């Protein structure tokens, strides 16, 4: 066999098989497929193009199994088994047909590529980007100045904010807050939600406190009441 | 001479940058679709007979006014425009060929022929605008891919059937089932 050690360029299951056949100038027949089966299995074993093969591994195995099937039938034939004795599997001729079709597609695609790159395009009008008069109505130089000043202002503000954010904030844990609330409720049976938040205008503590009472409510340890919408929440401990 | 239908159609085709759907055009001009189509064909015939630079490209319901393929080189020279050479990988060409000669065809059909997942390539081709996705007529949950008008323009044919050996190749491929 010549060219046996030629490096295979293709990486897809059918492509590899076609290339193996081509290297040995074999037509697509049962006999040649049987002949090539070992080489195909060799290729799979070498696992050279791993990353490309792995995604198509099931297809590779499908092709390999069909090749083995075809080969074993031919060998059995030699030993005098009649074709009729062997039930014909669907996949047998399917592989051959698929190979023939895929080979044709490859040939046709080369021709199509030639046509596509021959630069005999049918050209049409291109979109041109043009500012229409409409964009420029109600516009004067003062607006431009205002917009620019606003951008500068926003930028300054943004910069300040960045520095502020860098200040380290005390972290309030829900766990701690729950403990704190429980202790408070042991002493006083009823308390307003706002009284649970020690520091005024601290969003973080407010949120943590709220999450804490939700957790306690879920566990059935406290009762929450609210007379009407947006009114103060009343937190009460549940008597056991 | 008044504004006859063919003139109106030519005017719209001239100004429109994108492809036009014949159904929409007919509706807009308040005429029957087949009458509209007849006039469009008439226009195409006129360009051909009088050896003009223009022609029309047809893709199902879509049409566009374009320059004949032999104009491409000259026009590019005049506008000093170098069109970037697009790169088409072998895999892209395979999928494109399947869609051109066997389309409309679903993802499953394409992958059955190639034996490999073709999602990425279909997406690439769709982004380039070379293929279109449509709902299958029988089952609207399944998508099928077909050539776009832009692809026909790139291939330099005014309709799919004008590709050399189109009928022969497409019936050959369709025989594979």
mmCIF file of C-alpha atoms in Angstrom:
data_model
loop_
_atom_site.group_PDB
_atom_site.id
_atom_site.type_symbol
_atom_site.label_atom_id
_atom_site.label_comp_id
_atom_site.label_asym_id
_atom_site.label_seq_id
_atom_site.Cartn_x
_atom_site.Cartn_y
_atom_site.Cartn_z
ATOM 1 C CA UNK A 1 0.000 0.000 0.000
ATOM 2 C CA UNK A 2 1.402 3.318 -0.964
ATOM 3 C CA UNK A 3 0.901 6.591 0.863
ATOM 4 C CA UNK A 4 -0.097 4.717 3.921
ATOM 5 C CA UNK A 5 1.666 7.038 6.263
ATOM 6 C CA UNK A 6 0.497 10.195 4.626
ATOM 7 C CA UNK A 7 -0.837 12.627 7.171
ATOM 8 C CA UNK A 8 -4.612 12.971 7.093
ATOM 9 C CA UNK A 9 -5.789 16.544 6.653
ATOM 10 C CA UNK A 10 -9.491 16.053 7.121
ATOM 11 C CA UNK A 11 -10.920 16.027 10.626
ATOM 12 C CA UNK A 12 -14.546 15.045 10.146
ATOM 13 C CA UNK A 13 -15.682 11.408 10.185
ATOM 14 C CA UNK A 14 -16.707 11.100 6.544
ATOM 15 C CA UNK A 15 -13.943 13.368 5.307
ATOM 16 C CA UNK A 16 -11.262 11.214 6.878
ATOM 17 C CA UNK A 17 -12.700 8.130 5.219
ATOM 18 C CA UNK A 18 -12.883 9.841 1.837
ATOM 19 C CA UNK A 19 -9.304 10.999 2.161
ATOM 20 C CA UNK A 20 -8.099 7.505 3.039
ATOM 21 C CA UNK A 21 -9.859 6.128 -0.039
ATOM 22 C CA UNK A 22 -8.500 8.913 -2.195
ATOM 23 C CA UNK A 23 -4.942 8.367 -1.021
ATOM 24 C CA UNK A 24 -5.144 4.858 -2.348
ATOM 25 C CA UNK A 25 -7.178 5.824 -5.372
ATOM 26 C CA UNK A 26 -10.016 3.550 -4.421
ATOM 27 C CA UNK A 27 -13.603 3.904 -5.580
ATOM 28 C CA UNK A 28 -16.421 3.831 -3.076
ATOM 29 C CA UNK A 29 -17.408 0.145 -3.090
ATOM 30 C CA UNK A 30 -18.076 -2.430 -0.377
ATOM 31 C CA UNK A 31 -14.805 -4.079 -1.184
ATOM 32 C CA UNK A 32 -12.682 -0.971 -0.908
ATOM 33 C CA UNK A 33 -14.467 0.062 2.271
ATOM 34 C CA UNK A 34 -13.584 -3.297 3.780
ATOM 35 C CA UNK A 35 -10.010 -2.806 2.717
ATOM 36 C CA UNK A 36 -9.796 0.602 4.302
ATOM 37 C CA UNK A 37 -11.458 -0.392 7.588
ATOM 38 C CA UNK A 38 -8.190 -1.164 9.399
ATOM 39 C CA UNK A 39 -6.663 2.137 8.424
ATOM 40 C CA UNK A 40 -9.691 3.972 9.671
ATOM 41 C CA UNK A 41 -9.507 2.216 13.011
ATOM 42 C CA UNK A 42 -5.797 3.023 13.111
ATOM 43 C CA UNK A 43 -6.582 6.661 12.622
ATOM 44 C CA UNK A 44 -9.108 6.572 15.448
ATOM 45 C CA UNK A 45 -6.603 4.884 17.730
ATOM 46 C CA UNK A 46 -3.914 7.450 17.053
ATOM 47 C CA UNK A 47 -6.326 10.157 18.095
ATOM 48 C CA UNK A 48 -4.149 12.838 16.520
ATOM 49 C CA UNK A 49 -6.651 15.617 16.087
ATOM 50 C CA UNK A 50 -8.142 15.085 19.498
ATOM 51 C CA UNK A 51 -9.971 18.315 20.080
ATOM 52 C CA UNK A 52 -11.583 18.249 16.661
ATOM 53 C CA UNK A 53 -12.420 14.568 16.837
ATOM 54 C CA UNK A 54 -13.919 14.556 20.288
ATOM 55 C CA UNK A 55 -16.990 16.578 19.338
ATOM 56 C CA UNK A 56 -17.807 14.155 16.540
ATOM 57 C CA UNK A 57 -16.767 11.025 18.318
ATOM 58 C CA UNK A 58 -20.139 9.295 18.083
ATOM 59 C CA UNK A 59 -20.192 9.830 14.340
ATOM 60 C CA UNK A 60 -16.634 8.481 14.062
ATOM 61 C CA UNK A 61 -17.701 5.383 15.936
ATOM 62 C CA UNK A 62 -20.783 4.990 13.755
ATOM 63 C CA UNK A 63 -18.631 5.054 10.631
ATOM 64 C CA UNK A 64 -16.092 2.686 12.181
ATOM 65 C CA UNK A 65 -18.776 0.177 13.199
ATOM 66 C CA UNK A 66 -20.253 0.182 9.675
ATOM 67 C CA UNK A 67 -16.793 -0.422 8.214
ATOM 68 C CA UNK A 68 -16.248 -3.375 10.502
ATOM 69 C CA UNK A 69 -19.671 -4.738 9.590
ATOM 70 C CA UNK A 70 -18.947 -4.483 5.873
ATOM 71 C CA UNK A 71 -15.570 -6.102 6.274
ATOM 72 C CA UNK A 72 -16.866 -8.980 8.367
ATOM 73 C CA UNK A 73 -19.564 -9.747 5.804
ATOM 74 C CA UNK A 74 -17.008 -9.921 3.031
ATOM 75 C CA UNK A 75 -14.820 -12.266 5.075
ATOM 76 C CA UNK A 76 -17.792 -14.478 5.923
ATOM 77 C CA UNK A 77 -18.617 -14.599 2.226
ATOM 78 C CA UNK A 78 -15.183 -15.967 1.490
ATOM 79 C CA UNK A 79 -15.825 -18.808 3.872
ATOM 80 C CA UNK A 80 -18.813 -19.853 1.867
ATOM 81 C CA UNK A 81 -21.617 -18.130 3.688
ATOM 82 C CA UNK A 82 -24.184 -16.998 1.207
ATOM 83 C CA UNK A 83 -25.268 -13.392 1.206
ATOM 84 C CA UNK A 84 -28.784 -14.524 1.938
ATOM 85 C CA UNK A 85 -27.670 -16.132 5.163
ATOM 86 C CA UNK A 86 -26.634 -12.774 6.464
ATOM 87 C CA UNK A 87 -29.365 -10.336 7.192
ATOM 88 C CA UNK A 88 -28.577 -7.060 5.498
ATOM 89 C CA UNK A 89 -28.330 -4.183 7.871
ATOM 90 C CA UNK A 90 -29.631 -0.811 6.981
ATOM 91 C CA UNK A 91 -26.426 1.004 7.802
ATOM 92 C CA UNK A 92 -24.438 -0.958 5.289
ATOM 93 C CA UNK A 93 -25.574 0.720 2.126
ATOM 94 C CA UNK A 94 -26.328 3.873 4.065
ATOM 95 C CA UNK A 95 -22.653 4.501 4.693
ATOM 96 C CA UNK A 96 -21.851 4.007 1.032
ATOM 97 C CA UNK A 97 -24.621 6.330 -0.097
ATOM 98 C CA UNK A 98 -23.673 8.974 2.399
ATOM 99 C CA UNK A 99 -20.058 8.804 1.300
ATOM 100 C CA UNK A 100 -20.983 9.200 -2.347
ATOM 101 C CA UNK A 101 -23.239 12.133 -1.581
ATOM 102 C CA UNK A 102 -20.676 13.818 0.649
ATOM 103 C CA UNK A 103 -18.010 13.387 -2.004
ATOM 104 C CA UNK A 104 -20.285 15.036 -4.568
ATOM 105 C CA UNK A 105 -20.993 17.909 -2.173
ATOM 106 C CA UNK A 106 -17.277 18.447 -1.746
ATOM 107 C CA UNK A 107 -16.772 18.556 -5.506
ATOM 108 C CA UNK A 108 -19.719 20.855 -6.049
ATOM 109 C CA UNK A 109 -18.623 23.158 -3.237
ATOM 110 C CA UNK A 110 -15.274 23.717 -4.938
ATOM 111 C CA UNK A 111 -17.044 24.771 -8.109
ATOM 112 C CA UNK A 112 -19.403 27.030 -6.165
ATOM 113 C CA UNK A 113 -16.430 28.613 -4.422
ATOM 114 C CA UNK A 114 -14.873 29.353 -7.802
ATOM 115 C CA UNK A 115 -18.079 31.048 -8.956
ATOM 116 C CA UNK A 116 -18.345 32.970 -5.695
ATOM 117 C CA UNK A 117 -14.808 34.256 -5.925
ATOM 118 C CA UNK A 118 -14.851 35.033 -9.628
ATOM 119 C CA UNK A 119 -16.014 38.532 -8.720
ATOM 120 C CA UNK A 120 -18.764 38.629 -11.286
ATOM 121 C CA UNK A 121 -21.099 40.068 -8.714
ATOM 122 C CA UNK A 122 -24.425 41.707 -9.439
ATOM 123 C CA UNK A 123 -23.937 45.073 -7.800
ATOM 124 C CA UNK A 124 -26.716 47.163 -6.391
ATOM 125 C CA UNK A 125 -27.029 50.583 -4.812
ATOM 126 C CA UNK A 126 -25.270 51.041 -1.533
ATOM 127 C CA UNK A 127 -26.807 52.659 1.474
ATOM 128 C CA UNK A 128 -25.220 56.023 2.014
ATOM 129 C CA UNK A 129 -25.213 57.614 5.402
ATOM 130 C CA UNK A 130 -26.131 61.253 5.166
ATOM 131 C CA UNK A 131 -27.268 63.637 7.831
ATOM 132 C CA UNK A 132 -30.555 65.010 6.665
ATOM 133 C CA UNK A 133 -31.677 68.548 7.350
ATOM 134 C CA UNK A 134 -34.086 67.206 9.934
ATOM 135 C CA UNK A 135 -31.280 66.387 12.308
ATOM 136 C CA UNK A 136 -30.104 69.975 12.283
ATOM 137 C CA UNK A 137 -33.363 71.800 12.923
ATOM 138 C CA UNK A 138 -33.883 73.149 16.429
ATOM 139 C CA UNK A 139 -30.220 73.154 17.003
ATOM 140 C CA UNK A 140 -27.866 75.969 17.893
ATOM 141 C CA UNK A 141 -24.410 76.527 19.292
ATOM 142 C CA UNK A 142 -25.759 77.241 22.783
ATOM 143 C CA UNK A 143 -27.164 73.718 23.022
ATOM 144 C CA UNK A 144 -23.817 72.332 22.099
ATOM 145 C CA UNK A 145 -22.205 74.312 24.896
ATOM 146 C CA UNK A 146 -24.819 73.178 27.404
ATOM 147 C CA UNK A 147 -24.459 69.558 26.458
ATOM 148 C CA UNK A 148 -20.702 69.764 26.736
ATOM 149 C CA UNK A 149 -20.887 71.386 30.170
ATOM 150 C CA UNK A 150 -23.261 68.710 31.340
ATOM 151 C CA UNK A 151 -20.897 65.998 30.192
ATOM 152 C CA UNK A 152 -18.046 67.633 32.141
ATOM 153 C CA UNK A 153 -20.236 67.964 35.237
ATOM 154 C CA UNK A 154 -21.351 64.359 35.049
ATOM 155 C CA UNK A 155 -17.797 63.296 34.644
ATOM 156 C CA UNK A 156 -16.644 65.181 37.743
ATOM 157 C CA UNK A 157 -19.515 63.760 39.742
ATOM 158 C CA UNK A 158 -18.747 60.277 38.580
ATOM 159 C CA UNK A 159 -15.119 60.668 39.612
ATOM 160 C CA UNK A 160 -16.047 61.847 43.080
ATOM 161 C CA UNK A 161 -18.389 58.925 43.488
ATOM 162 C CA UNK A 162 -15.652 56.500 42.632
ATOM 163 C CA UNK A 163 -13.478 57.882 45.427
ATOM 164 C CA UNK A 164 -16.328 57.797 47.888
ATOM 165 C CA UNK A 165 -17.095 54.224 47.145
ATOM 166 C CA UNK A 166 -13.602 53.263 48.124
ATOM 167 C CA UNK A 167 -14.230 54.045 51.775
ATOM 168 C CA UNK A 168 -14.510 50.788 53.617
ATOM 169 C CA UNK A 169 -17.961 50.162 54.917
ATOM 170 C CA UNK A 170 -18.763 48.121 57.957
ATOM 171 C CA UNK A 171 -20.260 44.882 56.920
ATOM 172 C CA UNK A 172 -23.467 43.945 58.624
ATOM 173 C CA UNK A 173 -24.262 40.277 58.528
ATOM 174 C CA UNK A 174 -27.816 38.980 58.486
ATOM 175 C CA UNK A 175 -26.832 36.388 61.067
ATOM 176 C CA UNK A 176 -25.758 39.057 63.536
ATOM 177 C CA UNK A 177 -28.793 41.170 62.895
ATOM 178 C CA UNK A 178 -31.123 38.235 63.507
ATOM 179 C CA UNK A 179 -29.418 37.620 66.828
ATOM 180 C CA UNK A 180 -29.719 41.283 67.718
ATOM 181 C CA UNK A 181 -33.407 41.428 66.834
ATOM 182 C CA UNK A 182 -34.147 38.245 68.770
ATOM 183 C CA UNK A 183 -32.490 39.667 71.844
ATOM 184 C CA UNK A 184 -34.409 42.909 71.570
ATOM 185 C CA UNK A 185 -37.689 41.030 71.232
ATOM 186 C CA UNK A 186 -36.953 38.986 74.330
ATOM 187 C CA UNK A 187 -36.989 42.195 76.357
ATOM 188 C CA UNK A 188 -39.739 44.075 74.560
ATOM 189 C CA UNK A 189 -42.586 42.095 73.073
ATOM 190 C CA UNK A 190 -43.460 44.600 70.392
ATOM 191 C CA UNK A 191 -41.322 47.037 68.450
ATOM 192 C CA UNK A 192 -41.555 49.235 65.403
ATOM 193 C CA UNK A 193 -39.386 48.281 62.457
ATOM 194 C CA UNK A 194 -37.754 51.696 62.273
ATOM 195 C CA UNK A 195 -36.502 51.255 65.826
ATOM 196 C CA UNK A 196 -34.628 48.138 64.799
ATOM 197 C CA UNK A 197 -32.490 50.145 62.438
ATOM 198 C CA UNK A 198 -29.946 51.843 64.639
ATOM 199 C CA UNK A 199 -28.221 54.138 62.163
ATOM 200 C CA UNK A 200 -30.488 56.424 60.201
ATOM 201 C CA UNK A 201 -30.227 56.541 56.402
ATOM 202 C CA UNK A 202 -28.046 53.516 56.184
ATOM 203 C CA UNK A 203 -29.457 51.599 53.262
ATOM 204 C CA UNK A 204 -27.384 48.535 53.903
ATOM 205 C CA UNK A 205 -28.570 48.170 57.471
ATOM 206 C CA UNK A 206 -32.133 48.804 56.427
ATOM 207 C CA UNK A 207 -31.973 46.026 53.857
ATOM 208 C CA UNK A 208 -30.256 43.621 56.226
ATOM 209 C CA UNK A 209 -32.797 44.333 58.940
ATOM 210 C CA UNK A 210 -35.650 43.727 56.554
ATOM 211 C CA UNK A 211 -34.154 40.446 55.359
ATOM 212 C CA UNK A 212 -33.654 39.446 58.991
ATOM 213 C CA UNK A 213 -37.259 39.944 59.977
ATOM 214 C CA UNK A 214 -38.360 38.091 56.843
ATOM 215 C CA UNK A 215 -36.182 35.182 57.884
ATOM 216 C CA UNK A 216 -37.527 35.247 61.432
ATOM 217 C CA UNK A 217 -41.077 35.436 60.087
ATOM 218 C CA UNK A 218 -40.432 32.453 57.866
ATOM 219 C CA UNK A 219 -39.204 30.464 60.824
ATOM 220 C CA UNK A 220 -42.387 31.392 62.696
ATOM 221 C CA UNK A 221 -40.532 33.178 65.480
ATOM 222 C CA UNK A 222 -42.064 36.588 64.995
ATOM 223 C CA UNK A 223 -45.232 38.142 63.711
ATOM 224 C CA UNK A 224 -45.303 41.149 61.403
ATOM 225 C CA UNK A 225 -48.215 43.515 61.139
ATOM 226 C CA UNK A 226 -48.908 46.470 58.898
ATOM 227 C CA UNK A 227 -52.133 48.441 59.207
ATOM 228 C CA UNK A 228 -52.198 49.950 55.716
ATOM 229 C CA UNK A 229 -49.856 50.146 52.764
ATOM 230 C CA UNK A 230 -46.580 52.025 53.268
ATOM 231 C CA UNK A 231 -47.149 52.302 56.973
ATOM 232 C CA UNK A 232 -44.717 51.353 59.656
ATOM 233 C CA UNK A 233 -44.170 47.645 60.186
ATOM 234 C CA UNK A 234 -44.822 46.295 63.629
ATOM 235 C CA UNK A 235 -42.709 43.402 64.757
ATOM 236 C CA UNK A 236 -43.886 41.226 67.629
ATOM 237 C CA UNK A 237 -42.526 38.076 69.184
ATOM 238 C CA UNK A 238 -44.764 35.041 69.217
ATOM 239 C CA UNK A 239 -45.594 33.612 72.633
ATOM 240 C CA UNK A 240 -44.882 29.947 72.852
ATOM 241 C CA UNK B 1 -46.962 59.663 -21.807
ATOM 242 C CA UNK B 2 -48.531 59.066 -18.447
ATOM 243 C CA UNK B 3 -47.212 57.128 -15.545
ATOM 244 C CA UNK B 4 -47.758 53.578 -16.574
ATOM 245 C CA UNK B 5 -47.193 50.658 -14.247
ATOM 246 C CA UNK B 6 -43.826 49.632 -15.644
ATOM 247 C CA UNK B 7 -42.463 53.141 -15.110
ATOM 248 C CA UNK B 8 -43.673 53.206 -11.520
ATOM 249 C CA UNK B 9 -42.091 49.853 -10.824
ATOM 250 C CA UNK B 10 -38.815 50.952 -12.363
ATOM 251 C CA UNK B 11 -38.813 54.126 -10.274
ATOM 252 C CA UNK B 12 -39.281 52.265 -7.027
ATOM 253 C CA UNK B 13 -36.696 49.652 -7.929
ATOM 254 C CA UNK B 14 -34.252 52.421 -8.811
ATOM 255 C CA UNK B 15 -34.544 54.227 -5.509
ATOM 256 C CA UNK B 16 -34.864 51.243 -3.225
ATOM 257 C CA UNK B 17 -31.579 50.159 -1.679
ATOM 258 C CA UNK B 18 -32.841 46.848 -0.328
ATOM 259 C CA UNK B 19 -34.598 43.976 -1.955
ATOM 260 C CA UNK B 20 -38.336 44.343 -2.514
ATOM 261 C CA UNK B 21 -41.052 41.775 -2.041
ATOM 262 C CA UNK B 22 -43.273 41.516 -5.069
ATOM 263 C CA UNK B 23 -46.358 40.994 -2.918
ATOM 264 C CA UNK B 24 -45.658 44.215 -1.025
ATOM 265 C CA UNK B 25 -44.917 46.094 -4.225
ATOM 266 C CA UNK B 26 -48.140 44.944 -5.867
ATOM 267 C CA UNK B 27 -50.141 45.895 -2.806
ATOM 268 C CA UNK B 28 -48.523 49.310 -2.717
ATOM 269 C CA UNK B 29 -49.255 49.923 -6.394
ATOM 270 C CA UNK B 30 -52.747 48.516 -5.946
ATOM 271 C CA UNK B 31 -52.467 45.912 -8.696
ATOM 272 C CA UNK B 32 -52.745 42.162 -8.908
ATOM 273 C CA UNK B 33 -49.587 40.314 -8.039
ATOM 274 C CA UNK B 34 -49.338 38.462 -11.338
ATOM 275 C CA UNK B 35 -49.805 41.687 -13.283
ATOM 276 C CA UNK B 36 -47.022 43.243 -11.251
ATOM 277 C CA UNK B 37 -44.786 40.264 -11.908
ATOM 278 C CA UNK B 38 -45.568 40.424 -15.619
ATOM 279 C CA UNK B 39 -44.470 44.055 -15.775
ATOM 280 C CA UNK B 40 -41.295 43.257 -13.838
ATOM 281 C CA UNK B 41 -40.444 40.527 -16.333
ATOM 282 C CA UNK B 42 -41.189 42.995 -19.111
ATOM 283 C CA UNK B 43 -38.699 45.405 -17.586
ATOM 284 C CA UNK B 44 -36.085 42.672 -17.352
ATOM 285 C CA UNK B 45 -36.682 41.796 -20.994
ATOM 286 C CA UNK B 46 -36.278 45.430 -21.991
ATOM 287 C CA UNK B 47 -32.897 45.710 -20.259
ATOM 288 C CA UNK B 48 -31.777 42.557 -21.989
ATOM 289 C CA UNK B 49 -33.036 43.433 -25.437
ATOM 290 C CA UNK B 50 -31.536 46.906 -25.421
ATOM 291 C CA UNK B 51 -28.264 45.743 -23.953
ATOM 292 C CA UNK B 52 -28.464 47.983 -20.897
ATOM 293 C CA UNK B 53 -26.269 47.809 -17.816
ATOM 294 C CA UNK B 54 -29.140 46.877 -15.545
ATOM 295 C CA UNK B 55 -30.915 43.650 -14.857
ATOM 296 C CA UNK B 56 -33.086 42.138 -12.137
ATOM 297 C CA UNK B 57 -32.378 39.439 -9.634
ATOM 298 C CA UNK B 58 -35.175 37.116 -8.472
ATOM 299 C CA UNK B 59 -35.323 34.998 -5.345
ATOM 300 C CA UNK B 60 -38.777 33.590 -4.718
ATOM 301 C CA UNK B 61 -40.875 36.650 -3.869
ATOM 302 C CA UNK B 62 -37.929 39.037 -3.626
ATOM 303 C CA UNK B 63 -36.492 41.163 -6.405
ATOM 304 C CA UNK B 64 -33.823 43.808 -6.747
ATOM 305 C CA UNK B 65 -32.494 46.043 -9.476
ATOM 306 C CA UNK B 66 -28.808 45.284 -10.051
ATOM 307 C CA UNK B 67 -25.992 45.725 -12.517
ATOM 308 C CA UNK B 68 -25.219 42.906 -14.892
ATOM 309 C CA UNK B 69 -22.235 40.790 -13.836
ATOM 310 C CA UNK B 70 -20.017 42.094 -16.629
ATOM 311 C CA UNK B 71 -20.303 45.592 -15.126
ATOM 312 C CA UNK B 72 -18.641 44.648 -11.843
ATOM 313 C CA UNK B 73 -15.038 45.175 -12.891
ATOM 314 C CA UNK B 74 -15.661 48.459 -14.653
ATOM 315 C CA UNK B 75 -17.686 49.957 -11.824
ATOM 316 C CA UNK B 76 -15.142 48.994 -9.218
ATOM 317 C CA UNK B 77 -12.425 50.633 -11.249
ATOM 318 C CA UNK B 78 -14.453 53.824 -11.647
ATOM 319 C CA UNK B 79 -15.140 54.158 -7.931
ATOM 320 C CA UNK B 80 -11.623 53.068 -6.988
ATOM 321 C CA UNK B 81 -13.162 50.619 -4.673
ATOM 322 C CA UNK B 82 -11.370 47.503 -3.666
ATOM 323 C CA UNK B 83 -13.820 44.949 -2.468
ATOM 324 C CA UNK B 84 -12.417 42.893 0.309
ATOM 325 C CA UNK B 85 -11.948 39.329 -0.715
ATOM 326 C CA UNK B 86 -14.166 37.270 1.475
ATOM 327 C CA UNK B 87 -12.803 34.093 2.891
ATOM 328 C CA UNK B 88 -14.888 30.981 2.588
ATOM 329 C CA UNK B 89 -13.701 27.900 4.414
ATOM 330 C CA UNK B 90 -14.281 24.471 2.859
ATOM 331 C CA UNK B 91 -16.831 23.725 5.573
ATOM 332 C CA UNK B 92 -18.728 26.918 4.798
ATOM 333 C CA UNK B 93 -18.726 26.065 1.112
ATOM 334 C CA UNK B 94 -20.044 22.584 1.833
ATOM 335 C CA UNK B 95 -22.983 23.938 3.817
ATOM 336 C CA UNK B 96 -23.603 26.618 1.216
ATOM 337 C CA UNK B 97 -23.633 24.050 -1.605
ATOM 338 C CA UNK B 98 -26.070 21.863 0.275
ATOM 339 C CA UNK B 99 -28.390 24.825 0.810
ATOM 340 C CA UNK B 100 -28.080 26.039 -2.778
ATOM 341 C CA UNK B 101 -28.697 22.707 -4.493
ATOM 342 C CA UNK B 102 -30.763 20.896 -1.886
ATOM 343 C CA UNK B 103 -32.473 23.750 -0.102
ATOM 344 C CA UNK B 104 -34.680 24.607 1.549
ATOM 345 C CA UNK B 105 -33.186 22.147 3.973
ATOM 346 C CA UNK B 106 -33.157 21.854 7.765
ATOM 347 C CA UNK B 107 -30.200 21.677 10.094
ATOM 348 C CA UNK B 108 -30.717 17.951 10.596
ATOM 349 C CA UNK B 109 -30.571 17.300 6.862
ATOM 350 C CA UNK B 110 -27.359 19.282 6.508
ATOM 351 C CA UNK B 111 -25.725 17.531 9.422
ATOM 352 C CA UNK B 112 -26.757 14.141 8.111
ATOM 353 C CA UNK B 113 -24.859 14.764 4.906
ATOM 354 C CA UNK B 114 -21.755 16.203 6.558
ATOM 355 C CA UNK B 115 -21.728 13.980 9.624
ATOM 356 C CA UNK B 116 -20.761 16.873 11.849
ATOM 357 C CA UNK B 117 -22.497 19.568 13.839
ATOM 358 C CA UNK B 118 -23.058 22.595 11.625
ATOM 359 C CA UNK B 119 -24.550 25.155 14.016
ATOM 360 C CA UNK B 120 -21.615 27.510 13.983
ATOM 361 C CA UNK B 121 -21.272 27.516 10.219
ATOM 362 C CA UNK B 122 -24.981 28.125 9.712
ATOM 363 C CA UNK B 123 -24.729 31.067 12.068
ATOM 364 C CA UNK B 124 -21.707 32.459 10.233
ATOM 365 C CA UNK B 125 -23.467 32.195 6.893
ATOM 366 C CA UNK B 126 -26.580 33.827 8.311
ATOM 367 C CA UNK B 127 -24.533 36.716 9.711
ATOM 368 C CA UNK B 128 -22.964 37.235 6.313
ATOM 369 C CA UNK B 129 -26.516 37.347 4.970
ATOM 370 C CA UNK B 130 -25.880 34.557 2.498
ATOM 371 C CA UNK B 131 -28.633 32.296 3.759
ATOM 372 C CA UNK B 132 -32.092 32.845 5.146
ATOM 373 C CA UNK B 133 -33.960 30.934 7.765
ATOM 374 C CA UNK B 134 -37.621 30.216 7.192
ATOM 375 C CA UNK B 135 -40.311 28.175 8.812
ATOM 376 C CA UNK B 136 -41.075 24.884 7.183
ATOM 377 C CA UNK B 137 -44.422 24.979 5.428
ATOM 378 C CA UNK B 138 -45.703 21.725 6.888
ATOM 379 C CA UNK B 139 -44.329 22.172 10.364
ATOM 380 C CA UNK B 140 -43.682 25.704 11.498
ATOM 381 C CA UNK B 141 -41.604 24.552 14.450
ATOM 382 C CA UNK B 142 -38.871 23.288 12.148
ATOM 383 C CA UNK B 143 -36.609 25.820 10.480
ATOM 384 C CA UNK B 144 -35.239 25.400 7.003
ATOM 385 C CA UNK B 145 -32.424 27.286 5.347
ATOM 386 C CA UNK B 146 -32.457 28.677 1.841
ATOM 387 C CA UNK B 147 -30.237 30.890 -0.296
ATOM 388 C CA UNK B 148 -30.679 34.626 0.125
ATOM 389 C CA UNK B 149 -30.959 37.214 -2.619
ATOM 390 C CA UNK B 150 -27.579 38.512 -1.530
ATOM 391 C CA UNK B 151 -26.050 35.129 -2.231
ATOM 392 C CA UNK B 152 -27.499 35.130 -5.734
ATOM 393 C CA UNK B 153 -25.985 38.566 -6.305
ATOM 394 C CA UNK B 154 -22.623 37.344 -5.086
ATOM 395 C CA UNK B 155 -22.853 34.325 -7.347
ATOM 396 C CA UNK B 156 -23.687 36.632 -10.231
ATOM 397 C CA UNK B 157 -26.900 34.909 -11.272
ATOM 398 C CA UNK B 158 -30.254 36.591 -11.580
ATOM 399 C CA UNK B 159 -32.015 33.499 -10.368
ATOM 400 C CA UNK B 160 -30.974 30.248 -8.752
ATOM 401 C CA UNK B 161 -31.793 28.168 -11.835
ATOM 402 C CA UNK B 162 -29.255 30.169 -13.837
ATOM 403 C CA UNK B 163 -26.360 28.574 -11.990
ATOM 404 C CA UNK B 164 -24.590 26.296 -14.415
ATOM 405 C CA UNK B 165 -25.991 22.773 -14.298
ATOM 406 C CA UNK B 166 -28.380 23.752 -11.515
ATOM 407 C CA UNK B 167 -31.176 21.398 -12.542
ATOM 408 C CA UNK B 168 -28.855 18.473 -13.074
ATOM 409 C CA UNK B 169 -27.019 18.888 -9.783
ATOM 410 C CA UNK B 170 -30.049 19.603 -7.665
ATOM 411 C CA UNK B 171 -31.959 16.588 -8.950
ATOM 412 C CA UNK B 172 -28.851 14.462 -8.514
ATOM 413 C CA UNK B 173 -28.506 15.534 -4.889
ATOM 414 C CA UNK B 174 -32.201 15.245 -4.207
ATOM 415 C CA UNK B 175 -32.019 11.625 -5.342
ATOM 416 C CA UNK B 176 -29.869 10.829 -2.354
ATOM 417 C CA UNK B 177 -32.942 11.387 -0.239
#
